[in-house]
CSV table of C-alpha atoms and ligand atoms in Angstrom, one decimal:
chain,number,residue,atom,x,y,z
A,1,MET,CA,250.3,168.4,181.8
A,2,ASN,CA,252.2,167.4,184.4
A,3,TYR,CA,254.1,164.4,183.6
A,4,ARG,CA,256.1,163.9,186.8
A,5,LYS,CA,258.5,160.7,188.1
A,6,VAL,CA,256.6,159.2,190.9
A,7,LEU,CA,258.5,155.9,192.8
A,8,THR,CA,256.2,153.8,194.5
A,9,VAL,CA,257.6,151.5,197.4
A,10,GLN,CA,255.1,148.8,198.5
A,11,ASP,CA,254.6,145.0,198.7
A,12,ILE,CA,253.8,142.5,194.8
A,13,SER,CA,251.1,140.6,196.3
A,14,CYS,CA,251.0,138.4,193.0
A,15,VAL,CA,247.0,137.7,193.5
A,16,GLY,CA,245.3,140.4,194.7
A,17,GLN,CA,244.8,143.4,193.6
A,18,CYS,CA,246.4,145.4,196.7
A,19,SER,CA,249.4,147.2,196.5
A,20,LEU,CA,251.8,147.3,193.6
A,21,THR,CA,249.3,146.0,191.1
A,22,VAL,CA,247.0,148.9,191.8
A,23,ALA,CA,249.3,151.4,192.4
A,24,LEU,CA,251.6,151.6,189.1
A,25,PRO,CA,248.3,150.8,186.1
A,26,ILE,CA,246.4,153.9,188.2
A,27,LEU,CA,249.5,156.2,188.8
A,28,SER,CA,249.7,155.3,184.7
A,29,ALA,CA,246.6,156.6,184.1
A,30,ALA,CA,246.8,159.4,185.7
A,31,GLY,CA,249.4,160.2,183.3
A,32,HIS,CA,253.1,159.7,185.4
A,33,GLU,CA,256.3,157.7,184.7
A,34,THR,CA,256.4,155.3,187.5
A,35,ALA,CA,258.8,153.6,188.7
A,36,ILE,CA,258.1,150.7,191.4
A,37,LEU,CA,260.3,149.2,194.3
A,38,PRO,CA,258.8,146.5,196.3
A,39,SER,CA,258.8,145.6,199.3
A,40,ALA,CA,257.9,142.0,199.2
A,41,VAL,CA,256.6,139.5,197.2
A,42,LEU,CA,253.8,137.8,198.3
A,43,SER,CA,251.6,134.9,196.4
A,44,THR,CA,248.2,137.2,197.6
A,45,HIS,CA,247.6,139.6,199.8
A,46,THR,CA,247.2,138.9,203.6
A,47,ALA,CA,243.7,139.4,204.3
A,48,GLY,CA,241.5,136.6,203.7
A,49,PHE,CA,243.9,133.9,201.8
A,50,LYS,CA,245.1,131.6,203.6
A,51,GLY,CA,249.3,129.8,203.6
A,52,TYR,CA,249.9,132.4,201.4
A,53,THR,CA,254.1,133.0,200.5
A,54,PHE,CA,256.5,135.9,201.7
A,55,ARG,CA,259.6,137.1,200.4
A,56,ASP,CA,260.6,140.3,202.3
A,57,LEU,CA,263.1,142.6,199.8
A,58,THR,CA,264.8,144.2,202.8
A,59,GLU,CA,268.2,143.0,202.1
A,60,ASP,CA,267.9,144.2,197.8
A,61,ILE,CA,266.9,147.7,199.2
A,62,PRO,CA,270.0,149.3,200.2
A,63,ASP,CA,271.9,148.6,196.8
A,64,ILE,CA,268.8,149.5,194.7
A,65,THR,CA,269.5,153.0,196.1
A,66,ALA,CA,272.7,152.8,196.1
A,67,HIS,CA,272.8,152.2,192.0
A,68,TRP,CA,270.1,154.6,191.6
A,69,VAL,CA,271.8,157.3,193.6
A,70,LYS,CA,275.1,156.5,191.2
A,71,GLU,CA,272.9,156.8,188.6
A,72,GLY,CA,271.8,160.4,189.5
A,73,ILE,CA,268.3,158.7,189.1
A,74,THR,CA,265.9,161.4,191.2
A,75,PHE,CA,262.0,161.5,191.5
A,76,ASN,CA,259.2,164.1,192.0
A,77,ALA,CA,257.4,161.8,194.9
A,78,ILE,CA,257.8,159.2,196.5
A,79,TYR,CA,255.2,157.2,197.9
A,80,THR,CA,255.4,154.2,200.0
A,81,GLY,CA,252.6,151.8,201.1
A,82,TYR,CA,253.1,147.8,202.8
A,83,LEU,CA,256.4,147.7,203.6
A,84,GLY,CA,258.3,144.8,203.9
A,85,SER,CA,259.7,144.8,207.7
A,86,ALA,CA,260.5,146.9,210.4
A,87,GLU,CA,264.2,147.5,209.3
A,88,GLN,CA,263.4,148.0,205.8
A,89,ILE,CA,261.7,151.5,206.9
A,90,GLU,CA,264.7,153.1,207.9
A,91,TYR,CA,266.3,152.5,204.7
A,92,VAL,CA,262.6,153.9,203.0
A,93,LYS,CA,263.2,157.3,204.9
A,94,LYS,CA,266.9,157.9,203.7
A,95,MET,CA,265.1,157.1,200.3
A,96,PHE,CA,263.3,160.7,201.1
A,97,LYS,CA,266.5,162.9,201.3
A,98,GLU,CA,268.9,160.7,198.5
A,99,LEU,CA,266.4,160.3,195.7
A,100,ALA,CA,264.6,163.8,196.4
A,101,GLY,CA,264.0,165.9,192.8
A,102,GLU,CA,262.6,168.5,191.9
A,103,ASN,CA,259.4,169.7,193.5
A,104,PHE,CA,259.8,166.8,195.8
A,105,VAL,CA,256.7,165.7,198.0
A,106,SER,CA,256.9,162.4,200.2
A,107,ILE,CA,253.4,160.8,200.8
A,108,VAL,CA,253.4,157.8,202.8
A,109,ASP,CA,249.8,155.7,203.5
A,110,PRO,CA,251.2,153.8,206.7
A,111,ALA,CA,249.1,150.6,205.7
A,112,MET,CA,249.8,148.3,208.2
A,113,ALA,CA,245.6,147.8,210.0
A,114,ASP,CA,242.2,148.6,209.8
A,115,ASN,CA,239.3,147.8,211.9
A,116,GLY,CA,240.6,148.3,215.0
A,117,ASN,CA,244.1,145.6,214.4
A,118,LEU,CA,247.4,145.6,212.9
A,119,TYR,CA,247.8,143.5,209.7
A,120,PRO,CA,249.1,139.8,210.8
A,121,ALA,CA,252.4,140.4,209.6
A,122,PHE,CA,252.7,143.8,212.2
A,123,ASP,CA,253.7,143.8,215.6
A,124,SER,CA,254.7,147.3,217.8
A,125,ALA,CA,258.2,147.2,216.5
A,126,PHE,CA,256.5,147.9,213.1
A,127,VAL,CA,254.4,150.5,214.3
A,128,GLU,CA,257.7,152.5,216.2
A,129,GLU,CA,259.4,152.0,212.9
A,130,MET,CA,256.5,153.9,211.2
A,131,LYS,CA,255.3,156.9,213.1
A,132,LYS,CA,258.9,157.6,212.3
A,133,LEU,CA,258.4,157.8,208.4
A,134,ALA,CA,254.5,158.9,208.5
A,135,PHE,CA,255.9,161.6,210.9
A,136,SER,CA,258.9,162.8,208.4
A,137,ALA,CA,256.4,163.0,205.1
A,138,ASP,CA,255.1,165.7,203.9
A,139,ILE,CA,251.9,163.7,203.0
A,140,ILE,CA,249.9,160.1,205.3
A,141,LEU,CA,246.8,159.1,204.4
A,142,PRO,CA,246.2,156.8,207.4
A,143,ASN,CA,242.9,155.3,208.2
A,144,ILE,CA,241.3,155.8,211.6
A,145,THR,CA,242.7,152.5,212.9
A,146,GLU,CA,246.1,153.8,211.7
A,147,ALA,CA,245.9,156.9,213.2
A,148,CYS,CA,245.5,155.0,216.3
A,149,PHE,CA,248.3,153.3,216.0
A,150,LEU,CA,250.5,156.0,215.4
A,151,THR,CA,249.0,158.4,218.3
A,152,GLY,CA,248.9,155.8,221.1
A,153,LYS,CA,244.9,156.9,220.7
A,154,GLU,CA,242.0,154.5,221.4
A,155,TYR,CA,240.7,153.4,218.6
A,156,LYS,CA,237.0,153.7,218.4
A,157,GLU,CA,234.2,151.7,215.9
A,158,LYS,CA,231.5,154.8,217.2
A,159,TYR,CA,232.6,158.3,217.6
A,160,ASP,CA,231.8,161.7,217.0
A,161,GLU,CA,233.3,165.3,215.6
A,162,ALA,CA,235.3,165.8,218.6
A,163,TYR,CA,237.4,162.0,218.6
A,164,ILE,CA,237.7,162.5,215.5
A,165,ASP,CA,239.4,166.8,215.7
A,166,GLU,CA,241.8,164.9,218.7
A,167,LEU,CA,243.1,162.5,216.8
A,168,LEU,CA,244.2,165.0,214.0
A,169,LYS,CA,245.7,167.1,216.4
A,170,GLU,CA,247.2,164.3,218.3
A,171,LEU,CA,249.0,163.5,215.0
A,172,SER,CA,249.7,167.0,214.1
A,173,ASP,CA,251.6,167.4,217.6
A,174,LEU,CA,253.8,164.5,216.8
A,175,GLY,CA,254.8,165.9,213.4
A,176,ALA,CA,252.3,165.1,210.5
A,177,LYS,CA,252.1,168.0,207.8
A,178,THR,CA,248.7,167.3,206.1
A,179,VAL,CA,246.8,164.4,207.3
A,180,ILE,CA,244.6,162.8,204.7
A,181,LEU,CA,241.9,160.7,207.0
A,182,THR,CA,240.4,158.2,205.3
A,183,GLY,CA,237.0,156.6,206.4
A,184,VAL,CA,235.5,158.9,208.5
A,185,GLY,CA,231.8,158.7,208.2
A,186,TYR,CA,229.7,160.2,211.0
A,187,THR,CA,226.3,158.8,209.6
A,188,GLU,CA,225.1,155.2,208.6
A,189,ASP,CA,225.4,155.4,205.4
A,190,THR,CA,227.5,157.7,204.7
A,191,THR,CA,231.6,157.9,205.0
A,192,GLY,CA,234.2,160.8,203.8
A,193,VAL,CA,237.3,162.3,204.2
A,194,VAL,CA,239.2,164.9,206.1
A,195,VAL,CA,242.0,166.8,205.4
A,196,TYR,CA,244.2,168.3,207.6
A,197,SER,CA,247.1,171.0,207.5
A,198,ASP,CA,247.8,174.3,209.3
A,199,GLY,CA,245.1,174.0,211.5
A,200,LYS,CA,242.4,173.9,208.4
A,201,LYS,CA,240.0,170.8,208.3
A,202,GLU,CA,238.0,170.3,205.3
A,203,TYR,CA,235.6,167.2,204.9
A,204,TYR,CA,234.3,165.6,201.9
A,205,ARG,CA,231.6,163.5,202.1
A,206,HIS,CA,230.2,160.4,200.2
A,207,ARG,CA,228.3,157.2,199.8
A,208,ARG,CA,229.2,154.6,202.2
A,209,ILE,CA,228.7,151.2,200.7
A,210,SER,CA,228.5,148.9,203.8
A,211,LYS,CA,230.0,145.6,202.4
A,212,GLY,CA,233.9,146.0,203.3
A,213,SER,CA,236.0,145.6,200.2
A,214,HIS,CA,239.8,144.7,200.0
A,215,GLY,CA,242.2,146.7,198.5
A,216,THR,CA,240.3,150.0,198.6
A,217,GLY,CA,243.0,152.3,200.9
A,218,ASP,CA,245.6,151.4,197.9
A,219,VAL,CA,242.7,152.3,195.3
A,220,TYR,CA,242.1,155.6,197.4
A,221,ALA,CA,246.3,156.2,197.7
A,222,SER,CA,247.2,155.3,194.7
A,223,ALA,CA,244.2,157.5,192.8
A,224,PHE,CA,245.1,160.4,195.4
A,225,VAL,CA,248.7,160.6,194.3
A,226,GLY,CA,248.2,160.3,190.5
A,227,ALA,CA,245.7,163.4,190.7
A,228,LEU,CA,248.3,164.9,193.1
A,229,MET,CA,250.8,165.1,191.2
A,230,ARG,CA,248.5,166.3,188.1
A,231,GLY,CA,248.7,169.3,189.9
A,232,LYS,CA,245.0,169.0,192.0
A,233,THR,CA,244.8,170.5,195.5
A,234,SER,CA,245.4,168.2,198.4
A,235,TYR,CA,241.2,168.4,199.1
A,236,ASP,CA,240.3,168.0,195.4
A,237,ALA,CA,242.9,164.7,194.7
A,238,ALA,CA,241.2,164.0,197.7
A,239,VAL,CA,237.5,163.9,196.4
A,240,ILE,CA,238.8,162.8,192.5
A,241,ALA,CA,240.1,159.9,194.4
A,242,ALA,CA,236.9,159.1,196.7
A,243,ASP,CA,234.8,159.7,194.3
A,244,TYR,CA,236.8,156.9,192.1
A,245,THR,CA,236.9,154.0,194.8
A,246,VAL,CA,233.5,154.4,195.4
A,247,LYS,CA,232.9,153.5,191.6
A,248,CYS,CA,235.2,150.8,191.8
A,249,ILE,CA,233.4,149.6,195.1
A,250,GLU,CA,230.4,149.8,193.2
A,251,ASN,CA,231.7,147.8,190.3
A,252,THR,CA,232.7,144.9,192.6
A,253,ILE,CA,229.9,144.6,194.8
A,254,ASP,CA,227.5,142.3,193.1
A,255,ASP,CA,230.5,140.1,192.5
A,256,ASP,CA,230.4,137.7,195.6
A,257,SER,CA,233.2,136.0,194.1
A,258,HIS,CA,235.3,138.9,194.0
A,259,TRP,CA,235.7,139.0,197.5
A,260,TYR,CA,239.6,140.1,198.0
A,261,GLY,CA,240.0,143.3,195.8
A,262,VAL,CA,237.7,145.9,193.9
A,263,LYS,CA,237.4,145.8,189.6
A,264,PHE,CA,239.5,149.1,189.3
A,265,GLU,CA,240.5,148.4,185.8
A,266,PRO,CA,237.3,149.3,184.2
A,267,MET,CA,236.6,152.6,185.9
A,268,LEU,CA,240.3,154.1,185.2
A,269,PRO,CA,238.7,155.6,182.1
A,270,TYR,CA,236.1,158.2,184.8
A,271,TYR,CA,239.1,158.0,186.8
A,272,ILE,CA,240.8,160.2,183.7
A,273,GLU,CA,238.3,162.0,183.1
A,274,ARG,CA,238.2,163.8,186.3
A,275,LEU,CA,241.4,163.8,186.2
A,276,GLY,CA,240.3,166.9,182.8
B,1,PXL,O1,246.2,146.6,201.2
B,1,PXL,C1,246.8,146.2,201.9
B,1,PXL,C2,247.4,145.3,201.7
B,1,PXL,C3,248.8,145.3,201.6
B,1,PXL,N1,249.6,144.6,200.8
B,1,PXL,C4,249.4,142.7,201.5
B,1,PXL,C5,248.2,143.0,202.4
B,1,PXL,C6,247.2,144.1,202.6
B,1,PXL,C7,246.5,144.2,203.3
B,1,PXL,O2,246.0,142.9,204.0
B,1,PXL,O3,248.0,141.9,203.2
B,1,PXL,C8,250.0,142.3,201.5
């Protein structure tokens, strides 16, 4: 079995089932050594809780990286998610060079927006920096909103395949290598993921559960990275991650009190089984 060493850089939302509290267990379940670098520490995530605390860890990042470089520590993959500040993005970009190990893969989830809007903590300066990171990565996993912010294309709630093709072409023209575009649905009750690489497009369509769920982007990206590092192709990893995410949503949907995330933990045996 591929046992890879993965670094994931994203925030710790202490409560809320997103970012590192999702990435670490999923990558571990996929069987990888998982190192973490918290970009910030928040009491909760920012999507629905009010009055959350936010400690930006930007200042610590250069020292942490320098220590790892001195120790000769490298990784097979670096996977980034929600970052703490625009300045931090430059440091993360440097890590792709300084901490790259054997068969290195950089994966960026430009976690900054959804449903047509940026998350509360971010502004256009952040988007500009995120563009530099995303277009330097081997693989990006934007949703449609994030892809629009990365390209400057107008966001549309309703769209057709021609619109998605233009979005993919624009991402590619700006330097994106492999794009895993999530939340692409052409009918009421389906959604799906497009895998786009070297002008080749593959689409996996699956059930759409209309109730919006928080943290599913992080569950998806983490499950994708875990599967990819197990040696799956981008498309196969995208399919496994989609099926697992649907299971997590189905496992949560009937519990109204669990509005802030998905109950992904009981579904980990399913994910592990799918990894083979
Ligand atoms: O799931 C993305 C995410 C990660 N981290 C924080 C967030 C969000 C989404 O809102 O607020 C802190």
